[in-house]
PDB file of C-alpha atoms in Angstrom:
ATOM      1  CA  GLY A   6     -90.656 -50.367 -55.270  1.00  0.00           C
ATOM      2  CA  PHE A   7     -89.966 -47.558 -52.893  1.00  0.00           C
ATOM      3  CA  MET A   8     -86.770 -45.977 -51.678  1.00  0.00           C
ATOM      4  CA  TRP A   9     -86.658 -45.491 -47.899  1.00  0.00           C
ATOM      5  CA  PHE A  10     -84.702 -42.802 -46.046  1.00  0.00           C
ATOM      6  CA  GLY A  11     -84.048 -42.715 -42.322  1.00  0.00           C
ATOM      7  CA  THR A  12     -83.619 -39.223 -40.874  1.00  0.00           C
ATOM      8  CA  ILE A  13     -83.361 -37.592 -37.453  1.00  0.00           C
ATOM      9  CA  GLU A  14     -87.069 -36.799 -37.719  1.00  0.00           C
ATOM     10  CA  GLY A  15     -88.293 -40.213 -38.854  1.00  0.00           C
ATOM     11  CA  LEU A  16     -88.803 -42.333 -41.943  1.00  0.00           C
ATOM     12  CA  ASP A  17     -89.404 -40.980 -45.442  1.00  0.00           C
ATOM     13  CA  ARG A  18     -90.547 -42.874 -48.548  1.00  0.00           C
ATOM     14  CA  TYR A  19     -89.762 -41.967 -52.157  1.00  0.00           C
ATOM     15  CA  ASP A  20     -92.199 -43.354 -54.758  1.00  0.00           C
ATOM     16  CA  GLY A  21     -90.350 -42.152 -57.864  1.00  0.00           C
ATOM     17  CA  TYR A  22     -92.131 -38.788 -57.871  1.00  0.00           C
ATOM     18  CA  GLU A  23     -91.932 -37.300 -54.392  1.00  0.00           C
ATOM     19  CA  ILE A  24     -90.606 -37.915 -50.890  1.00  0.00           C
ATOM     20  CA  ARG A  25     -93.258 -38.258 -48.188  1.00  0.00           C
ATOM     21  CA  PRO A  26     -92.870 -38.681 -44.434  1.00  0.00           C
ATOM     22  CA  TYR A  27     -93.963 -42.048 -43.043  1.00  0.00           C
ATOM     23  CA  ILE A  28     -94.238 -40.867 -39.427  1.00  0.00           C
ATOM     24  CA  GLY A  29     -97.889 -41.672 -38.704  1.00  0.00           C
ATOM     25  CA  LYS A  30     -97.309 -45.401 -39.173  1.00  0.00           C
ATOM     26  CA  PHE A  31     -95.086 -45.779 -36.051  1.00  0.00           C
ATOM     27  CA  PRO A  32     -96.572 -46.850 -32.686  1.00  0.00           C
ATOM     28  CA  SER A  33     -94.721 -43.888 -31.129  1.00  0.00           C
ATOM     29  CA  ARG A  34     -92.780 -40.974 -32.609  1.00  0.00           C
ATOM     30  CA  PRO A  35     -89.363 -42.285 -33.706  1.00  0.00           C
ATOM     31  CA  GLN A  36     -86.233 -40.295 -33.048  1.00  0.00           C
ATOM     32  CA  ASN A  37     -83.027 -40.482 -35.026  1.00  0.00           C
ATOM     33  CA  ILE A  38     -83.300 -43.379 -37.403  1.00  0.00           C
ATOM     34  CA  ASN A  39     -79.764 -44.756 -37.399  1.00  0.00           C
ATOM     35  CA  CYS A  40     -80.079 -47.614 -39.880  1.00  0.00           C
ATOM     36  CA  LEU A  41     -82.396 -49.405 -42.279  1.00  0.00           C
ATOM     37  CA  PHE A  42     -82.197 -53.013 -43.446  1.00  0.00           C
ATOM     38  CA  GLU A  43     -84.312 -55.025 -45.877  1.00  0.00           C
ATOM     39  CA  ASP A  44     -84.420 -58.777 -45.161  1.00  0.00           C
ATOM     40  CA  LYS A  45     -84.881 -61.624 -47.652  1.00  0.00           C
ATOM     41  CA  ASN A  46     -88.684 -61.346 -47.233  1.00  0.00           C
ATOM     42  CA  LYS A  47     -88.583 -57.635 -48.143  1.00  0.00           C
ATOM     43  CA  ASN A  48     -89.441 -56.538 -44.575  1.00  0.00           C
ATOM     44  CA  LEU A  49     -87.906 -53.204 -43.607  1.00  0.00           C
ATOM     45  CA  TRP A  50     -86.080 -53.216 -40.241  1.00  0.00           C
ATOM     46  CA  ILE A  51     -85.639 -49.761 -38.691  1.00  0.00           C
ATOM     47  CA  GLY A  52     -82.967 -49.068 -36.060  1.00  0.00           C
ATOM     48  CA  THR A  53     -83.546 -45.967 -33.911  1.00  0.00           C
ATOM     49  CA  GLU A  54     -82.255 -44.299 -30.757  1.00  0.00           C
ATOM     50  CA  ARG A  55     -85.066 -46.017 -28.840  1.00  0.00           C
ATOM     51  CA  GLY A  56     -85.037 -49.519 -30.282  1.00  0.00           C
ATOM     52  CA  LEU A  57     -85.931 -51.622 -33.290  1.00  0.00           C
ATOM     53  CA  TYR A  58     -89.048 -51.467 -35.458  1.00  0.00           C
ATOM     54  CA  ILE A  59     -90.259 -53.438 -38.457  1.00  0.00           C
ATOM     55  CA  LYS A  60     -92.434 -52.578 -41.428  1.00  0.00           C
ATOM     56  CA  LYS A  61     -93.596 -55.880 -42.833  1.00  0.00           C
ATOM     57  CA  TYR A  62     -93.694 -56.014 -46.607  1.00  0.00           C
ATOM     58  CA  THR A  63     -97.397 -56.883 -46.725  1.00  0.00           C
ATOM     59  CA  GLU A  64     -98.493 -54.293 -44.127  1.00  0.00           C
ATOM     60  CA  SER A  65     -98.550 -50.501 -44.015  1.00  0.00           C
ATOM     61  CA  GLY A  66     -98.029 -50.105 -40.267  1.00  0.00           C
ATOM     62  CA  ILE A  67     -94.806 -50.273 -38.292  1.00  0.00           C
ATOM     63  CA  SER A  68     -94.433 -52.201 -35.031  1.00  0.00           C
ATOM     64  CA  ALA A  69     -91.849 -52.355 -32.250  1.00  0.00           C
ATOM     65  CA  VAL A  70     -89.714 -55.506 -32.224  1.00  0.00           C
ATOM     66  CA  ILE A  71     -87.655 -55.279 -29.041  1.00  0.00           C
ATOM     67  CA  PRO A  72     -89.530 -55.553 -25.731  1.00  0.00           C
ATOM     68  CA  ASP A  73     -89.373 -52.528 -23.430  1.00  0.00           C
ATOM     69  CA  SER A  74     -86.893 -54.265 -21.125  1.00  0.00           C
ATOM     70  CA  LEU A  75     -84.396 -54.480 -24.010  1.00  0.00           C
ATOM     71  CA  LYS A  76     -85.030 -51.126 -25.709  1.00  0.00           C
ATOM     72  CA  THR A  77     -81.722 -49.649 -26.635  1.00  0.00           C
ATOM     73  CA  ARG A  78     -79.979 -47.651 -29.340  1.00  0.00           C
ATOM     74  CA  VAL A  79     -79.760 -49.643 -32.601  1.00  0.00           C
ATOM     75  CA  THR A  80     -77.020 -48.667 -35.062  1.00  0.00           C
ATOM     76  CA  CYS A  81     -76.743 -51.670 -37.408  1.00  0.00           C
ATOM     77  CA  ILE A  82     -78.799 -54.661 -38.535  1.00  0.00           C
ATOM     78  CA  LEU A  83     -77.835 -57.795 -40.469  1.00  0.00           C
ATOM     79  CA  GLU A  84     -79.735 -60.943 -41.411  1.00  0.00           C
ATOM     80  CA  LEU A  85     -77.839 -64.175 -40.834  1.00  0.00           C
ATOM     81  CA  ASN A  86     -78.049 -67.317 -42.971  1.00  0.00           C
ATOM     82  CA  SER A  87     -79.982 -68.941 -40.106  1.00  0.00           C
ATOM     83  CA  GLY A  88     -82.739 -66.341 -40.505  1.00  0.00           C
ATOM     84  CA  GLU A  89     -81.813 -64.662 -37.205  1.00  0.00           C
ATOM     85  CA  ILE A  90     -81.512 -60.884 -37.206  1.00  0.00           C
ATOM     86  CA  ALA A  91     -78.306 -59.482 -35.674  1.00  0.00           C
ATOM     87  CA  ILE A  92     -79.101 -56.180 -33.959  1.00  0.00           C
ATOM     88  CA  GLY A  93     -76.083 -54.045 -33.100  1.00  0.00           C
ATOM     89  CA  GLY A  94     -75.867 -50.918 -30.987  1.00  0.00           C
ATOM     90  CA  ASP A  95     -74.337 -49.685 -27.757  1.00  0.00           C
ATOM     91  CA  HIS A  96     -75.098 -53.052 -26.136  1.00  0.00           C
ATOM     92  CA  GLY A  97     -73.096 -55.510 -28.246  1.00  0.00           C
ATOM     93  CA  ILE A  98     -75.358 -57.703 -30.371  1.00  0.00           C
ATOM     94  CA  LEU A  99     -78.826 -59.087 -29.815  1.00  0.00           C
ATOM     95  CA  LEU A 100     -79.535 -62.106 -32.002  1.00  0.00           C
ATOM     96  CA  PHE A 101     -83.276 -62.140 -32.619  1.00  0.00           C
ATOM     97  CA  ASP A 102     -85.051 -65.228 -33.929  1.00  0.00           C
ATOM     98  CA  PRO A 103     -88.182 -63.846 -35.660  1.00  0.00           C
ATOM     99  CA  LEU A 104     -89.827 -67.289 -35.842  1.00  0.00           C
ATOM    100  CA  ASN A 105     -89.555 -68.128 -32.130  1.00  0.00           C
ATOM    101  CA  LEU A 106     -89.425 -64.489 -30.890  1.00  0.00           C
ATOM    102  CA  THR A 107     -86.345 -65.254 -28.774  1.00  0.00           C
ATOM    103  CA  TYR A 108     -83.176 -63.254 -28.106  1.00  0.00           C
ATOM    104  CA  ARG A 109     -79.565 -64.127 -27.416  1.00  0.00           C
ATOM    105  CA  LYS A 110     -77.108 -61.451 -26.287  1.00  0.00           C
ATOM    106  CA  ILE A 111     -73.460 -61.303 -27.356  1.00  0.00           C
ATOM    107  CA  ILE A 112     -70.992 -58.857 -25.817  1.00  0.00           C
ATOM    108  CA  PHE A 113     -67.321 -58.588 -26.671  1.00  0.00           C
ATOM    109  CA  SER A 114     -66.117 -57.378 -23.269  1.00  0.00           C
ATOM    110  CA  GLU A 115     -67.458 -58.170 -19.821  1.00  0.00           C
ATOM    111  CA  TYR A 116     -67.392 -54.434 -19.131  1.00  0.00           C
ATOM    112  CA  PRO A 117     -70.539 -52.948 -20.756  1.00  0.00           C
ATOM    113  CA  ALA A 118     -68.976 -49.486 -21.120  1.00  0.00           C
ATOM    114  CA  ASN A 119     -66.036 -50.863 -23.146  1.00  0.00           C
ATOM    115  CA  PRO A 120     -66.103 -49.202 -26.615  1.00  0.00           C
ATOM    116  CA  VAL A 121     -65.789 -52.625 -28.296  1.00  0.00           C
ATOM    117  CA  ASN A 122     -69.429 -53.242 -27.235  1.00  0.00           C
ATOM    118  CA  ASN A 123     -70.546 -50.102 -29.114  1.00  0.00           C
ATOM    119  CA  LEU A 124     -71.182 -51.234 -32.704  1.00  0.00           C
ATOM    120  CA  THR A 125     -71.304 -48.968 -35.744  1.00  0.00           C
ATOM    121  CA  GLY A 126     -71.687 -51.456 -38.613  1.00  0.00           C
ATOM    122  CA  MET A 127     -71.834 -55.127 -39.666  1.00  0.00           C
ATOM    123  CA  VAL A 128     -71.244 -56.861 -43.012  1.00  0.00           C
ATOM    124  CA  ARG A 129     -70.808 -60.448 -44.206  1.00  0.00           C
ATOM    125  CA  ASP A 130     -67.803 -61.381 -46.333  1.00  0.00           C
ATOM    126  CA  VAL A 131     -67.739 -63.933 -49.175  1.00  0.00           C
ATOM    127  CA  THR A 132     -66.719 -66.750 -46.792  1.00  0.00           C
ATOM    128  CA  GLY A 133     -69.630 -66.058 -44.409  1.00  0.00           C
ATOM    129  CA  ASN A 134     -67.653 -64.346 -41.655  1.00  0.00           C
ATOM    130  CA  ILE A 135     -69.278 -61.303 -40.098  1.00  0.00           C
ATOM    131  CA  TRP A 136     -67.115 -58.191 -39.790  1.00  0.00           C
ATOM    132  CA  ILE A 137     -68.173 -55.767 -37.088  1.00  0.00           C
ATOM    133  CA  ALA A 138     -67.026 -52.153 -36.865  1.00  0.00           C
ATOM    134  CA  THR A 139     -67.020 -50.793 -33.300  1.00  0.00           C
ATOM    135  CA  GLN A 140     -65.836 -47.769 -31.387  1.00  0.00           C
ATOM    136  CA  GLY A 141     -63.138 -50.024 -29.913  1.00  0.00           C
ATOM    137  CA  GLY A 142     -61.802 -51.738 -33.018  1.00  0.00           C
ATOM    138  CA  LEU A 143     -62.698 -54.285 -35.659  1.00  0.00           C
ATOM    139  CA  ILE A 144     -64.158 -57.714 -34.863  1.00  0.00           C
ATOM    140  CA  ARG A 145     -64.308 -60.801 -37.054  1.00  0.00           C
ATOM    141  CA  MET A 146     -67.060 -63.245 -36.066  1.00  0.00           C
ATOM    142  CA  ASN A 147     -67.567 -66.668 -37.583  1.00  0.00           C
ATOM    143  CA  LYS A 148     -70.778 -67.377 -39.474  1.00  0.00           C
ATOM    144  CA  ASN A 149     -72.230 -69.349 -36.533  1.00  0.00           C
ATOM    145  CA  PHE A 150     -71.783 -66.354 -34.212  1.00  0.00           C
ATOM    146  CA  ASP A 151     -69.994 -68.446 -31.596  1.00  0.00           C
ATOM    147  CA  VAL A 152     -66.321 -67.476 -32.085  1.00  0.00           C
ATOM    148  CA  PHE A 153     -64.965 -63.955 -32.457  1.00  0.00           C
ATOM    149  CA  GLU A 154     -61.621 -62.237 -32.746  1.00  0.00           C
ATOM    150  CA  ILE A 155     -60.881 -58.578 -31.998  1.00  0.00           C
ATOM    151  CA  ILE A 156     -58.563 -57.565 -34.832  1.00  0.00           C
ATOM    152  CA  LYS A 157     -57.338 -54.314 -33.320  1.00  0.00           C
ATOM    153  CA  ASN A 158     -56.613 -54.029 -29.616  1.00  0.00           C
ATOM    154  CA  VAL A 159     -58.852 -51.753 -27.583  1.00  0.00           C
ATOM    155  CA  SER A 160     -57.041 -48.693 -26.312  1.00  0.00           C
ATOM    156  CA  THR A 161     -57.900 -45.378 -24.741  1.00  0.00           C
ATOM    157  CA  ASP A 162     -56.948 -43.338 -27.811  1.00  0.00           C
ATOM    158  CA  GLN A 163     -59.390 -42.623 -30.630  1.00  0.00           C
ATOM    159  CA  GLY A 164     -57.356 -44.598 -33.173  1.00  0.00           C
ATOM    160  CA  ASN A 165     -59.561 -47.693 -32.976  1.00  0.00           C
ATOM    161  CA  THR A 166     -62.922 -46.097 -33.744  1.00  0.00           C
ATOM    162  CA  PHE A 167     -64.619 -47.247 -36.950  1.00  0.00           C
ATOM    163  CA  THR A 168     -67.779 -45.453 -38.002  1.00  0.00           C
ATOM    164  CA  ALA A 169     -68.637 -47.397 -41.164  1.00  0.00           C
ATOM    165  CA  ILE A 170     -67.962 -50.716 -42.868  1.00  0.00           C
ATOM    166  CA  VAL A 171     -68.905 -51.788 -46.404  1.00  0.00           C
ATOM    167  CA  SER A 172     -68.256 -54.960 -48.408  1.00  0.00           C
ATOM    168  CA  PHE A 173     -67.817 -54.479 -52.150  1.00  0.00           C
ATOM    169  CA  ASN A 174     -66.490 -56.989 -54.720  1.00  0.00           C
ATOM    170  CA  GLY A 175     -65.079 -59.213 -51.957  1.00  0.00           C
ATOM    171  CA  LYS A 176     -63.199 -56.391 -50.228  1.00  0.00           C
ATOM    172  CA  LEU A 177     -63.929 -54.618 -46.945  1.00  0.00           C
ATOM    173  CA  PHE A 178     -63.790 -50.857 -46.675  1.00  0.00           C
ATOM    174  CA  LEU A 179     -63.643 -49.155 -43.273  1.00  0.00           C
ATOM    175  CA  GLY A 180     -64.181 -45.529 -42.356  1.00  0.00           C
TER     176      GLY A 180
END
């Protein structure tokens, strides 16, 4: 297999011998790749400053996933047990159903500019809950994505900003 690296200039692929840019495969020049995610079918999802792209495992090209009307900054991606793809960014979450090509939007505050709608990471814990790091605190979402709890209150100070979240051996680590 390959190792993939997202950079501010695009996508690079390491084949075990050298790193090569994968720029020419995009429908348009990507800027600032913020996150990469491999789903259960080995497709590579690519979150950028201008939206979401996918490199299907069986294809060499890369295609845009989010329609132009929804293009937004993507900072984190997670596949749910249902097969939906949770797409996080400065917009809350878009739940994308790749089979039906439908979207469902989830926001955590009715005010779009609220930092709790600006996601920086998502992980699943051993019980199936989804933990979401945001610029306005930490959110725990149930595995059905229909009930959430903001763990830390949103405030105007910078004390609630999380920039990374990782699950390891059943424990969550926040940065």
